[in-house]
JSON list of C-alpha atoms in Angstrom, two decimals:
[
{"chain": "A", "resi": 28, "resn": "ARG", "atom": "CA", "xyz": [132.36, 138.98, 173.93]},
{"chain": "A", "resi": 29, "resn": "SER", "atom": "CA", "xyz": [128.85, 139.85, 172.80]},
{"chain": "A", "resi": 30, "resn": "PRO", "atom": "CA", "xyz": [126.03, 140.26, 175.36]},
{"chain": "A", "resi": 31, "resn": "PRO", "atom": "CA", "xyz": [123.59, 137.37, 175.88]},
{"chain": "A", "resi": 32, "resn": "PRO", "atom": "CA", "xyz": [120.57, 137.32, 173.53]},
{"chain": "A", "resi": 33, "resn": "VAL", "atom": "CA", "xyz": [117.92, 138.21, 176.17]},
{"chain": "A", "resi": 34, "resn": "ASP", "atom": "CA", "xyz": [115.55, 141.16, 176.36]},
{"chain": "A", "resi": 35, "resn": "SER", "atom": "CA", "xyz": [113.74, 140.56, 179.67]},
{"chain": "A", "resi": 36, "resn": "TYR", "atom": "CA", "xyz": [114.31, 139.37, 183.23]},
{"chain": "A", "resi": 37, "resn": "THR", "atom": "CA", "xyz": [111.86, 136.47, 182.92]},
{"chain": "A", "resi": 38, "resn": "GLN", "atom": "CA", "xyz": [111.66, 133.63, 180.39]},
{"chain": "A", "resi": 39, "resn": "GLY", "atom": "CA", "xyz": [107.88, 133.69, 179.97]},
{"chain": "A", "resi": 40, "resn": "LYS", "atom": "CA", "xyz": [105.21, 136.35, 179.68]},
{"chain": "A", "resi": 41, "resn": "VAL", "atom": "CA", "xyz": [104.33, 138.10, 182.92]},
{"chain": "A", "resi": 42, "resn": "GLU", "atom": "CA", "xyz": [100.62, 137.91, 183.82]},
{"chain": "A", "resi": 43, "resn": "LEU", "atom": "CA", "xyz": [99.36, 140.64, 186.14]},
{"chain": "A", "resi": 44, "resn": "SER", "atom": "CA", "xyz": [96.26, 140.17, 188.27]},
{"chain": "A", "resi": 45, "resn": "SER", "atom": "CA", "xyz": [93.26, 142.44, 187.83]},
{"chain": "A", "resi": 46, "resn": "THR", "atom": "CA", "xyz": [92.93, 145.34, 190.26]},
{"chain": "A", "resi": 47, "resn": "GLY", "atom": "CA", "xyz": [89.18, 144.93, 190.67]},
{"chain": "A", "resi": 48, "resn": "PRO", "atom": "CA", "xyz": [85.94, 143.81, 189.03]},
{"chain": "A", "resi": 49, "resn": "VAL", "atom": "CA", "xyz": [85.44, 147.13, 187.22]},
{"chain": "A", "resi": 50, "resn": "ASP", "atom": "CA", "xyz": [89.06, 147.75, 186.21]},
{"chain": "A", "resi": 51, "resn": "GLY", "atom": "CA", "xyz": [90.69, 146.46, 183.08]},
{"chain": "A", "resi": 52, "resn": "GLN", "atom": "CA", "xyz": [93.43, 143.88, 182.87]},
{"chain": "A", "resi": 53, "resn": "GLN", "atom": "CA", "xyz": [96.87, 145.23, 183.74]},
{"chain": "A", "resi": 54, "resn": "ARG", "atom": "CA", "xyz": [99.61, 144.94, 181.13]},
{"chain": "A", "resi": 55, "resn": "LEU", "atom": "CA", "xyz": [103.38, 145.14, 181.42]},
{"chain": "A", "resi": 56, "resn": "ALA", "atom": "CA", "xyz": [105.03, 147.12, 178.61]},
{"chain": "A", "resi": 57, "resn": "SER", "atom": "CA", "xyz": [108.72, 146.19, 178.66]},
{"chain": "A", "resi": 58, "resn": "ASN", "atom": "CA", "xyz": [109.83, 148.78, 176.09]},
{"chain": "A", "resi": 59, "resn": "GLY", "atom": "CA", "xyz": [107.29, 151.47, 176.85]},
{"chain": "A", "resi": 60, "resn": "VAL", "atom": "CA", "xyz": [108.20, 155.11, 177.43]},
{"chain": "A", "resi": 61, "resn": "VAL", "atom": "CA", "xyz": [106.79, 156.74, 180.55]},
{"chain": "A", "resi": 62, "resn": "ALA", "atom": "CA", "xyz": [105.27, 160.14, 179.85]},
{"chain": "A", "resi": 63, "resn": "ARG", "atom": "CA", "xyz": [106.75, 163.13, 181.66]},
{"chain": "A", "resi": 64, "resn": "ASP", "atom": "CA", "xyz": [103.32, 164.01, 183.09]},
{"chain": "A", "resi": 65, "resn": "TRP", "atom": "CA", "xyz": [102.53, 160.38, 183.98]},
{"chain": "A", "resi": 66, "resn": "TRP", "atom": "CA", "xyz": [100.15, 161.36, 186.80]},
{"chain": "A", "resi": 67, "resn": "ARG", "atom": "CA", "xyz": [97.60, 162.59, 184.24]},
{"chain": "A", "resi": 68, "resn": "LEU", "atom": "CA", "xyz": [96.83, 158.93, 183.53]},
{"chain": "A", "resi": 69, "resn": "PHE", "atom": "CA", "xyz": [94.79, 158.97, 186.77]},
{"chain": "A", "resi": 70, "resn": "GLY", "atom": "CA", "xyz": [92.38, 161.42, 185.13]},
{"chain": "A", "resi": 71, "resn": "SER", "atom": "CA", "xyz": [92.07, 163.56, 188.27]},
{"chain": "A", "resi": 72, "resn": "PRO", "atom": "CA", "xyz": [92.00, 167.38, 187.79]},
{"chain": "A", "resi": 73, "resn": "PRO", "atom": "CA", "xyz": [92.53, 168.01, 191.55]},
{"chain": "A", "resi": 74, "resn": "LEU", "atom": "CA", "xyz": [95.65, 165.83, 191.42]},
{"chain": "A", "resi": 75, "resn": "ASP", "atom": "CA", "xyz": [96.88, 167.73, 188.35]},
{"chain": "A", "resi": 76, "resn": "ASN", "atom": "CA", "xyz": [96.43, 171.03, 190.20]},
{"chain": "A", "resi": 77, "resn": "THR", "atom": "CA", "xyz": [98.29, 169.70, 193.25]},
{"chain": "A", "resi": 78, "resn": "ILE", "atom": "CA", "xyz": [101.21, 168.56, 191.07]},
{"chain": "A", "resi": 79, "resn": "ALA", "atom": "CA", "xyz": [101.30, 171.95, 189.36]},
{"chain": "A", "resi": 80, "resn": "LEU", "atom": "CA", "xyz": [101.50, 173.70, 192.75]},
{"chain": "A", "resi": 81, "resn": "ALA", "atom": "CA", "xyz": [104.23, 171.31, 193.89]},
{"chain": "A", "resi": 82, "resn": "LEU", "atom": "CA", "xyz": [106.33, 171.91, 190.77]},
{"chain": "A", "resi": 83, "resn": "ALA", "atom": "CA", "xyz": [105.89, 175.68, 190.98]},
{"chain": "A", "resi": 84, "resn": "GLY", "atom": "CA", "xyz": [106.81, 175.94, 194.66]},
{"chain": "A", "resi": 85, "resn": "SER", "atom": "CA", "xyz": [109.64, 173.44, 195.00]},
{"chain": "A", "resi": 86, "resn": "PRO", "atom": "CA", "xyz": [113.00, 174.98, 196.03]},
{"chain": "A", "resi": 87, "resn": "ASN", "atom": "CA", "xyz": [114.73, 171.69, 195.16]},
{"chain": "A", "resi": 88, "resn": "LEU", "atom": "CA", "xyz": [113.76, 172.03, 191.50]},
{"chain": "A", "resi": 89, "resn": "VAL", "atom": "CA", "xyz": [114.84, 175.67, 191.43]},
{"chain": "A", "resi": 90, "resn": "THR", "atom": "CA", "xyz": [118.23, 174.73, 192.84]},
{"chain": "A", "resi": 91, "resn": "ALA", "atom": "CA", "xyz": [118.64, 171.78, 190.46]},
{"chain": "A", "resi": 92, "resn": "ARG", "atom": "CA", "xyz": [117.76, 173.92, 187.43]},
{"chain": "A", "resi": 93, "resn": "ALA", "atom": "CA", "xyz": [120.21, 176.64, 188.46]},
{"chain": "A", "resi": 94, "resn": "THR", "atom": "CA", "xyz": [122.97, 174.08, 189.00]},
{"chain": "A", "resi": 95, "resn": "LEU", "atom": "CA", "xyz": [122.30, 172.53, 185.59]},
{"chain": "A", "resi": 96, "resn": "ALA", "atom": "CA", "xyz": [122.37, 175.95, 183.91]},
{"chain": "A", "resi": 97, "resn": "ALA", "atom": "CA", "xyz": [125.74, 176.72, 185.53]},
{"chain": "A", "resi": 98, "resn": "ALA", "atom": "CA", "xyz": [127.12, 173.35, 184.39]},
{"chain": "A", "resi": 99, "resn": "GLU", "atom": "CA", "xyz": [125.97, 173.97, 180.81]},
{"chain": "A", "resi": 100, "resn": "GLU", "atom": "CA", "xyz": [127.66, 177.38, 180.81]},
{"chain": "A", "resi": 101, "resn": "ALA", "atom": "CA", "xyz": [130.85, 175.70, 182.03]},
{"chain": "A", "resi": 102, "resn": "VAL", "atom": "CA", "xyz": [130.67, 173.32, 179.04]},
{"chain": "A", "resi": 103, "resn": "ILE", "atom": "CA", "xyz": [130.40, 176.26, 176.65]},
{"chain": "A", "resi": 104, "resn": "GLU", "atom": "CA", "xyz": [133.37, 177.95, 178.29]},
{"chain": "A", "resi": 105, "resn": "ALA", "atom": "CA", "xyz": [135.46, 174.76, 178.13]},
{"chain": "A", "resi": 106, "resn": "ASN", "atom": "CA", "xyz": [134.68, 174.24, 174.43]},
{"chain": "A", "resi": 107, "resn": "ALA", "atom": "CA", "xyz": [135.78, 177.80, 173.69]},
{"chain": "A", "resi": 108, "resn": "ALA", "atom": "CA", "xyz": [139.41, 176.64, 174.05]},
{"chain": "A", "resi": 109, "resn": "PHE", "atom": "CA", "xyz": [139.12, 174.84, 170.67]},
{"chain": "A", "resi": 110, "resn": "TYR", "atom": "CA", "xyz": [138.57, 178.10, 168.76]},
{"chain": "A", "resi": 111, "resn": "PRO", "atom": "CA", "xyz": [140.83, 181.11, 168.13]},
{"chain": "A", "resi": 112, "resn": "GLN", "atom": "CA", "xyz": [140.58, 183.91, 170.67]},
{"chain": "A", "resi": 113, "resn": "LEU", "atom": "CA", "xyz": [139.79, 187.34, 169.22]},
{"chain": "A", "resi": 114, "resn": "ASP", "atom": "CA", "xyz": [140.45, 190.46, 171.31]},
{"chain": "A", "resi": 115, "resn": "LEU", "atom": "CA", "xyz": [139.93, 194.09, 170.41]},
{"chain": "A", "resi": 116, "resn": "GLY", "atom": "CA", "xyz": [142.21, 196.60, 172.13]},
{"chain": "A", "resi": 117, "resn": "THR", "atom": "CA", "xyz": [142.62, 200.36, 172.15]},
{"chain": "A", "resi": 118, "resn": "ALA", "atom": "CA", "xyz": [145.44, 202.55, 173.47]},
{"chain": "A", "resi": 119, "resn": "ALA", "atom": "CA", "xyz": [146.17, 206.27, 173.72]},
{"chain": "A", "resi": 120, "resn": "SER", "atom": "CA", "xyz": [149.41, 208.10, 174.62]},
{"chain": "A", "resi": 121, "resn": "ARG", "atom": "CA", "xyz": [150.80, 211.60, 174.63]},
{"chain": "A", "resi": 122, "resn": "GLN", "atom": "CA", "xyz": [154.47, 212.57, 174.43]},
{"chain": "A", "resi": 123, "resn": "ARG", "atom": "CA", "xyz": [156.35, 215.82, 174.68]},
{"chain": "A", "resi": 124, "resn": "GLN", "atom": "CA", "xyz": [159.78, 216.18, 173.11]},
{"chain": "A", "resi": 125, "resn": "GLY", "atom": "CA", "xyz": [162.29, 218.99, 173.08]},
{"chain": "A", "resi": 126, "resn": "GLY", "atom": "CA", "xyz": [162.29, 220.64, 169.69]},
{"chain": "A", "resi": 127, "resn": "GLY", "atom": "CA", "xyz": [164.92, 223.41, 169.91]},
{"chain": "A", "resi": 128, "resn": "THR", "atom": "CA", "xyz": [165.24, 227.13, 170.66]},
{"chain": "A", "resi": 129, "resn": "SER", "atom": "CA", "xyz": [163.07, 229.96, 169.42]},
{"chain": "A", "resi": 130, "resn": "ARG", "atom": "CA", "xyz": [164.31, 233.34, 168.09]},
{"chain": "A", "resi": 131, "resn": "ALA", "atom": "CA", "xyz": [163.72, 234.82, 171.52]},
{"chain": "A", "resi": 132, "resn": "GLY", "atom": "CA", "xyz": [166.04, 232.27, 173.04]},
{"chain": "A", "resi": 133, "resn": "THR", "atom": "CA", "xyz": [163.39, 230.15, 174.76]},
{"chain": "A", "resi": 134, "resn": "ALA", "atom": "CA", "xyz": [163.15, 226.38, 174.47]},
{"chain": "A", "resi": 135, "resn": "THR", "atom": "CA", "xyz": [160.34, 224.88, 172.43]},
{"chain": "A", "resi": 136, "resn": "HIS", "atom": "CA", "xyz": [158.67, 221.46, 172.90]},
{"chain": "A", "resi": 137, "resn": "ALA", "atom": "CA", "xyz": [156.78, 219.28, 170.44]},
{"chain": "A", "resi": 138, "resn": "VAL", "atom": "CA", "xyz": [153.62, 217.47, 171.76]},
{"chain": "A", "resi": 139, "resn": "THR", "atom": "CA", "xyz": [152.60, 214.23, 170.04]},
{"chain": "A", "resi": 140, "resn": "ASN", "atom": "CA", "xyz": [149.25, 212.37, 170.57]},
{"chain": "A", "resi": 141, "resn": "LEU", "atom": "CA", "xyz": [149.24, 208.71, 169.58]},
{"chain": "A", "resi": 142, "resn": "PHE", "atom": "CA", "xyz": [146.05, 206.63, 169.27]},
{"chain": "A", "resi": 143, "resn": "SER", "atom": "CA", "xyz": [145.98, 202.93, 168.32]},
{"chain": "A", "resi": 144, "resn": "ILE", "atom": "CA", "xyz": [143.14, 200.44, 167.85]},
{"chain": "A", "resi": 145, "resn": "GLY", "atom": "CA", "xyz": [143.14, 196.93, 166.43]},
{"chain": "A", "resi": 146, "resn": "PRO", "atom": "CA", "xyz": [142.22, 193.30, 166.94]},
{"chain": "A", "resi": 147, "resn": "THR", "atom": "CA", "xyz": [144.44, 190.57, 168.41]},
{"chain": "A", "resi": 148, "resn": "VAL", "atom": "CA", "xyz": [144.02, 186.94, 167.36]},
{"chain": "A", "resi": 149, "resn": "SER", "atom": "CA", "xyz": [145.56, 184.09, 169.34]},
{"chain": "A", "resi": 150, "resn": "TYR", "atom": "CA", "xyz": [145.22, 180.32, 169.27]},
{"chain": "A", "resi": 151, "resn": "GLY", "atom": "CA", "xyz": [146.76, 177.67, 171.50]},
{"chain": "A", "resi": 152, "resn": "PRO", "atom": "CA", "xyz": [146.91, 174.17, 169.97]},
{"chain": "A", "resi": 153, "resn": "ASP", "atom": "CA", "xyz": [145.85, 171.38, 172.31]},
{"chain": "A", "resi": 154, "resn": "ILE", "atom": "CA", "xyz": [148.88, 169.18, 171.67]},
{"chain": "A", "resi": 155, "resn": "PHE", "atom": "CA", "xyz": [148.63, 166.96, 174.75]},
{"chain": "A", "resi": 156, "resn": "GLY", "atom": "CA", "xyz": [144.80, 166.86, 174.95]},
{"chain": "A", "resi": 157, "resn": "ARG", "atom": "CA", "xyz": [144.46, 168.83, 178.18]},
{"chain": "A", "resi": 158, "resn": "ASP", "atom": "CA", "xyz": [141.67, 171.08, 176.88]},
{"chain": "A", "resi": 159, "resn": "ARG", "atom": "CA", "xyz": [139.81, 168.16, 175.35]},
{"chain": "A", "resi": 160, "resn": "ARG", "atom": "CA", "xyz": [139.89, 166.17, 178.60]},
{"chain": "A", "resi": 161, "resn": "PHE", "atom": "CA", "xyz": [138.70, 169.23, 180.53]},
{"chain": "A", "resi": 162, "resn": "ALA", "atom": "CA", "xyz": [135.81, 169.74, 178.09]},
{"chain": "A", "resi": 163, "resn": "GLU", "atom": "CA", "xyz": [134.83, 166.08, 178.47]},
{"chain": "A", "resi": 164, "resn": "GLN", "atom": "CA", "xyz": [134.92, 166.46, 182.23]},
{"chain": "A", "resi": 165, "resn": "GLN", "atom": "CA", "xyz": [132.63, 169.49, 182.15]},
{"chain": "A", "resi": 166, "resn": "GLY", "atom": "CA", "xyz": [130.27, 167.67, 179.78]},
{"chain": "A", "resi": 167, "resn": "ALA", "atom": "CA", "xyz": [130.08, 164.71, 182.15]},
{"chain": "A", "resi": 168, "resn": "LEU", "atom": "CA", "xyz": [129.33, 167.03, 185.06]},
{"chain": "A", "resi": 169, "resn": "ALA", "atom": "CA", "xyz": [126.57, 168.71, 183.08]},
{"chain": "A", "resi": 170, "resn": "GLN", "atom": "CA", "xyz": [125.09, 165.32, 182.22]},
{"chain": "A", "resi": 171, "resn": "TYR", "atom": "CA", "xyz": [125.22, 164.35, 185.89]},
{"chain": "A", "resi": 172, "resn": "GLN", "atom": "CA", "xyz": [123.40, 167.55, 186.87]},
{"chain": "A", "resi": 173, "resn": "GLY", "atom": "CA", "xyz": [120.76, 166.74, 184.27]},
{"chain": "A", "resi": 174, "resn": "TYR", "atom": "CA", "xyz": [120.18, 163.37, 185.92]},
{"chain": "A", "resi": 175, "resn": "GLU", "atom": "CA", "xyz": [120.03, 165.12, 189.30]},
{"chain": "A", "resi": 176, "resn": "LEU", "atom": "CA", "xyz": [117.28, 167.41, 187.99]},
{"chain": "A", "resi": 177, "resn": "ALA", "atom": "CA", "xyz": [115.35, 164.45, 186.58]},
{"chain": "A", "resi": 178, "resn": "ALA", "atom": "CA", "xyz": [115.66, 162.60, 189.89]},
{"chain": "A", "resi": 179, "resn": "ALA", "atom": "CA", "xyz": [114.43, 165.64, 191.84]},
{"chain": "A", "resi": 180, "resn": "TYR", "atom": "CA", "xyz": [111.49, 165.98, 189.43]},
{"chain": "A", "resi": 181, "resn": "LEU", "atom": "CA", "xyz": [110.56, 162.31, 189.70]},
{"chain": "A", "resi": 182, "resn": "THR", "atom": "CA", "xyz": [110.93, 162.29, 193.50]},
{"chain": "A", "resi": 183, "resn": "LEU", "atom": "CA", "xyz": [108.75, 165.36, 193.91]},
{"chain": "A", "resi": 184, "resn": "THR", "atom": "CA", "xyz": [105.97, 164.18, 191.61]},
{"chain": "A", "resi": 185, "resn": "GLY", "atom": "CA", "xyz": [106.06, 160.64, 193.02]},
{"chain": "A", "resi": 186, "resn": "ASP", "atom": "CA", "xyz": [105.91, 161.80, 196.64]},
{"chain": "A", "resi": 187, "resn": "THR", "atom": "CA", "xyz": [103.10, 164.23, 195.82]},
{"chain": "A", "resi": 188, "resn": "VAL", "atom": "CA", "xyz": [101.02, 161.54, 194.12]},
{"chain": "A", "resi": 189, "resn": "ALA", "atom": "CA", "xyz": [101.68, 159.10, 196.99]},
{"chain": "A", "resi": 190, "resn": "GLN", "atom": "CA", "xyz": [100.58, 161.72, 199.54]},
{"chain": "A", "resi": 191, "resn": "ALA", "atom": "CA", "xyz": [97.48, 162.54, 197.50]},
{"chain": "A", "resi": 192, "resn": "LEU", "atom": "CA", "xyz": [96.53, 158.85, 197.29]},
{"chain": "A", "resi": 193, "resn": "ASN", "atom": "CA", "xyz": [97.05, 158.44, 201.04]},
{"chain": "A", "resi": 194, "resn": "ILE", "atom": "CA", "xyz": [94.83, 161.44, 201.72]},
{"chain": "A", "resi": 195, "resn": "ALA", "atom": "CA", "xyz": [92.13, 160.13, 199.38]},
{"chain": "A", "resi": 196, "resn": "SER", "atom": "CA", "xyz": [92.31, 156.74, 201.14]},
{"chain": "A", "resi": 197, "resn": "ASP", "atom": "CA", "xyz": [92.04, 158.40, 204.56]},
{"chain": "A", "resi": 198, "resn": "ARG", "atom": "CA", "xyz": [89.02, 160.42, 203.49]},
{"chain": "A", "resi": 199, "resn": "ALA", "atom": "CA", "xyz": [87.36, 157.31, 202.07]},
{"chain": "A", "resi": 200, "resn": "GLN", "atom": "CA", "xyz": [87.96, 155.48, 205.36]},
{"chain": "A", "resi": 201, "resn": "ILE", "atom": "CA", "xyz": [86.52, 158.42, 207.31]},
{"chain": "A", "resi": 202, "resn": "ALA", "atom": "CA", "xyz": [83.43, 158.44, 205.12]},
{"chain": "A", "resi": 203, "resn": "ALA", "atom": "CA", "xyz": [82.98, 154.66, 205.48]},
{"chain": "A", "resi": 204, "resn": "ILE", "atom": "CA", "xyz": [83.35, 154.80, 209.27]},
{"chain": "A", "resi": 205, "resn": "GLU", "atom": "CA", "xyz": [80.88, 157.68, 209.51]},
{"chain": "A", "resi": 206, "resn": "GLN", "atom": "CA", "xyz": [78.36, 155.63, 207.54]},
{"chain": "A", "resi": 207, "resn": "ILE", "atom": "CA", "xyz": [78.88, 152.69, 209.90]},
{"chain": "A", "resi": 208, "resn": "VAL", "atom": "CA", "xyz": [78.46, 154.95, 212.93]},
{"chain": "A", "resi": 209, "resn": "ALA", "atom": "CA", "xyz": [75.25, 156.42, 211.47]},
{"chain": "A", "resi": 210, "resn": "SER", "atom": "CA", "xyz": [73.91, 152.90, 210.83]},
{"chain": "A", "resi": 211, "resn": "ASP", "atom": "CA", "xyz": [74.75, 151.78, 214.39]},
{"chain": "A", "resi": 212, "resn": "GLN", "atom": "CA", "xyz": [73.10, 154.85, 215.87]},
{"chain": "A", "resi": 213, "resn": "GLN", "atom": "CA", "xyz": [70.01, 154.12, 213.83]},
{"chain": "A", "resi": 214, "resn": "ASN", "atom": "CA", "xyz": [69.99, 150.54, 215.13]},
{"chain": "A", "resi": 215, "resn": "LEU", "atom": "CA", "xyz": [70.30, 151.89, 218.68]},
{"chain": "A", "resi": 216, "resn": "GLU", "atom": "CA", "xyz": [67.27, 154.12, 218.18]},
{"chain": "A", "resi": 217, "resn": "LEU", "atom": "CA", "xyz": [65.31, 151.15, 216.82]},
{"chain": "A", "resi": 218, "resn": "VAL", "atom": "CA", "xyz": [66.25, 149.06, 219.87]},
{"chain": "A", "resi": 219, "resn": "ARG", "atom": "CA", "xyz": [65.09, 151.84, 222.19]},
{"chain": "A", "resi": 220, "resn": "LEU", "atom": "CA", "xyz": [61.79, 152.14, 220.32]},
{"chain": "A", "resi": 221, "resn": "GLU", "atom": "CA", "xyz": [61.28, 148.39, 220.68]},
{"chain": "A", "resi": 222, "resn": "MET", "atom": "CA", "xyz": [61.89, 148.67, 224.42]},
{"chain": "A", "resi": 223, "resn": "GLN", "atom": "CA", "xyz": [59.40, 151.50, 224.70]},
{"chain": "A", "resi": 224, "resn": "ALA", "atom": "CA", "xyz": [56.88, 149.40, 222.83]},
{"chain": "A", "resi": 225, "resn": "GLY", "atom": "CA", "xyz": [57.55, 146.45, 225.15]},
{"chain": "A", "resi": 226, "resn": "LYS", "atom": "CA", "xyz": [58.80, 144.18, 222.40]},
{"chain": "A", "resi": 227, "resn": "GLY", "atom": "CA", "xyz": [62.58, 144.33, 222.89]},
{"chain": "A", "resi": 228, "resn": "ALA", "atom": "CA", "xyz": [64.87, 142.47, 225.24]},
{"chain": "A", "resi": 229, "resn": "PRO", "atom": "CA", "xyz": [66.44, 144.62, 228.01]},
{"chain": "A", "resi": 230, "resn": "ALA", "atom": "CA", "xyz": [69.90, 143.27, 227.26]},
{"chain": "A", "resi": 231, "resn": "HIS", "atom": "CA", "xyz": [69.84, 144.69, 223.73]},
{"chain": "A", "resi": 232, "resn": "VAL", "atom": "CA", "xyz": [70.05, 148.32, 224.82]},
{"chain": "A", "resi": 233, "resn": "PRO", "atom": "CA", "xyz": [73.34, 148.10, 226.84]},
{"chain": "A", "resi": 234, "resn": "ALA", "atom": "CA", "xyz": [74.90, 146.05, 224.07]},
{"chain": "A", "resi": 235, "resn": "ALA", "atom": "CA", "xyz": [73.99, 148.69, 221.48]},
{"chain": "A", "resi": 236, "resn": "GLU", "atom": "CA", "xyz": [75.07, 151.60, 223.68]},
{"chain": "A", "resi": 237, "resn": "THR", "atom": "CA", "xyz": [78.53, 150.14, 224.35]},
{"chain": "A", "resi": 238, "resn": "HIS", "atom": "CA", "xyz": [79.29, 149.39, 220.68]},
{"chain": "A", "resi": 239, "resn": "PRO", "atom": "CA", "xyz": [82.78, 150.80, 219.87]},
{"chain": "A", "resi": 240, "resn": "LEU", "atom": "CA", "xyz": [81.42, 152.86, 216.97]},
{"chain": "A", "resi": 241, "resn": "THR", "atom": "CA", "xyz": [78.31, 154.13, 218.80]},
{"chain": "A", "resi": 242, "resn": "ALA", "atom": "CA", "xyz": [79.62, 154.97, 222.26]},
{"chain": "A", "resi": 243, "resn": "PRO", "atom": "CA", "xyz": [80.90, 158.55, 222.66]},
{"chain": "A", "resi": 244, "resn": "GLY", "atom": "CA", "xyz": [84.65, 159.01, 223.05]},
{"chain": "A", "resi": 245, "resn": "PRO", "atom": "CA", "xyz": [87.79, 159.15, 220.92]},
{"chain": "A", "resi": 246, "resn": "LEU", "atom": "CA", "xyz": [87.93, 158.05, 217.31]},
{"chain": "A", "resi": 247, "resn": "PRO", "atom": "CA", "xyz": [87.55, 154.29, 216.77]},
{"chain": "A", "resi": 248, "resn": "PRO", "atom": "CA", "xyz": [90.69, 152.28, 215.98]},
{"chain": "A", "resi": 249, "resn": "GLY", "atom": "CA", "xyz": [91.75, 152.66, 212.36]},
{"chain": "A", "resi": 250, "resn": "ARG", "atom": "CA", "xyz": [89.97, 155.98, 211.85]},
{"chain": "A", "resi": 251, "resn": "PRO", "atom": "CA", "xyz": [92.46, 158.65, 210.67]},
{"chain": "A", "resi": 252, "resn": "ALA", "atom": "CA", "xyz": [92.35, 162.06, 212.27]},
{"chain": "A", "resi": 253, "resn": "PRO", "atom": "CA", "xyz": [90.90, 164.77, 209.97]},
{"chain": "A", "resi": 254, "resn": "ALA", "atom": "CA", "xyz": [93.78, 167.16, 210.74]},
{"chain": "A", "resi": 255, "resn": "ALA", "atom": "CA", "xyz": [96.33, 164.54, 209.66]},
{"chain": "A", "resi": 256, "resn": "ALA", "atom": "CA", "xyz": [94.38, 163.96, 206.46]},
{"chain": "A", "resi": 257, "resn": "GLN", "atom": "CA", "xyz": [94.44, 167.67, 205.63]},
{"chain": "A", "resi": 258, "resn": "GLN", "atom": "CA", "xyz": [98.05, 168.52, 206.52]},
{"chain": "A", "resi": 259, "resn": "PRO", "atom": "CA", "xyz": [100.09, 166.59, 203.88]},
{"chain": "A", "resi": 260, "resn": "PRO", "atom": "CA", "xyz": [99.02, 168.69, 200.82]},
{"chain": "A", "resi": 261, "resn": "VAL", "atom": "CA", "xyz": [100.22, 171.88, 202.52]},
{"chain": "A", "resi": 262, "resn": "VAL", "atom": "CA", "xyz": [103.63, 170.34, 203.23]},
{"chain": "A", "resi": 263, "resn": "VAL", "atom": "CA", "xyz": [103.96, 168.80, 199.76]},
{"chain": "A", "resi": 264, "resn": "ARG", "atom": "CA", "xyz": [103.22, 172.10, 198.00]},
{"chain": "A", "resi": 265, "resn": "GLY", "atom": "CA", "xyz": [105.98, 173.78, 200.00]},
{"chain": "A", "resi": 266, "resn": "GLN", "atom": "CA", "xyz": [103.60, 176.34, 201.46]},
{"chain": "A", "resi": 267, "resn": "ALA", "atom": "CA", "xyz": [103.81, 175.31, 205.13]}
]
């Protein structure tokens, strides 16, 4: 039976919402090809450098590449069974044989040196298909290792980009909270100046001093710790 005549998971066109007032309309490309260096679409040189460090220092990629190379060599070795085997051999021997008796009555011996060199050609026909099945098995294993390498590459780059975006978000939140704190501290100073000038209400000063973003103490709720925002890149690059 032939497959159903469909080319998408939905019957109609998928409309994606805009990501913001300054961003363009998002589009869904059903048959598009994702570039290998897809993160460059963000247009961020620091992100490109972080990805380059992650790819250069990842032991998982080194292991996956070595495993794939070994699997490809196994495929070459398995396919060698379909061709004649050519060997080149050398041999050397020395023999001593009794030749007779000399005039003086002593025995004489003849020494013979024998040297041989030549090729040997052999070929085993694959009558029952054993070699062919083994070659197919090694090819499938090599293909599997190729997918393993691609998965390790995609996982590493995806996790690195996700960590970088989280760090950028944390830094933006820190900057926004610091601006709010600076604004609240400025309002507190204005309230104190009004009190000194006799124009402010006494209740305004305690209210401004106990504001969660103005009062001294630990970080306000929702503010990420700077150390936590700096640590992920070191771990992602494999240089911890």
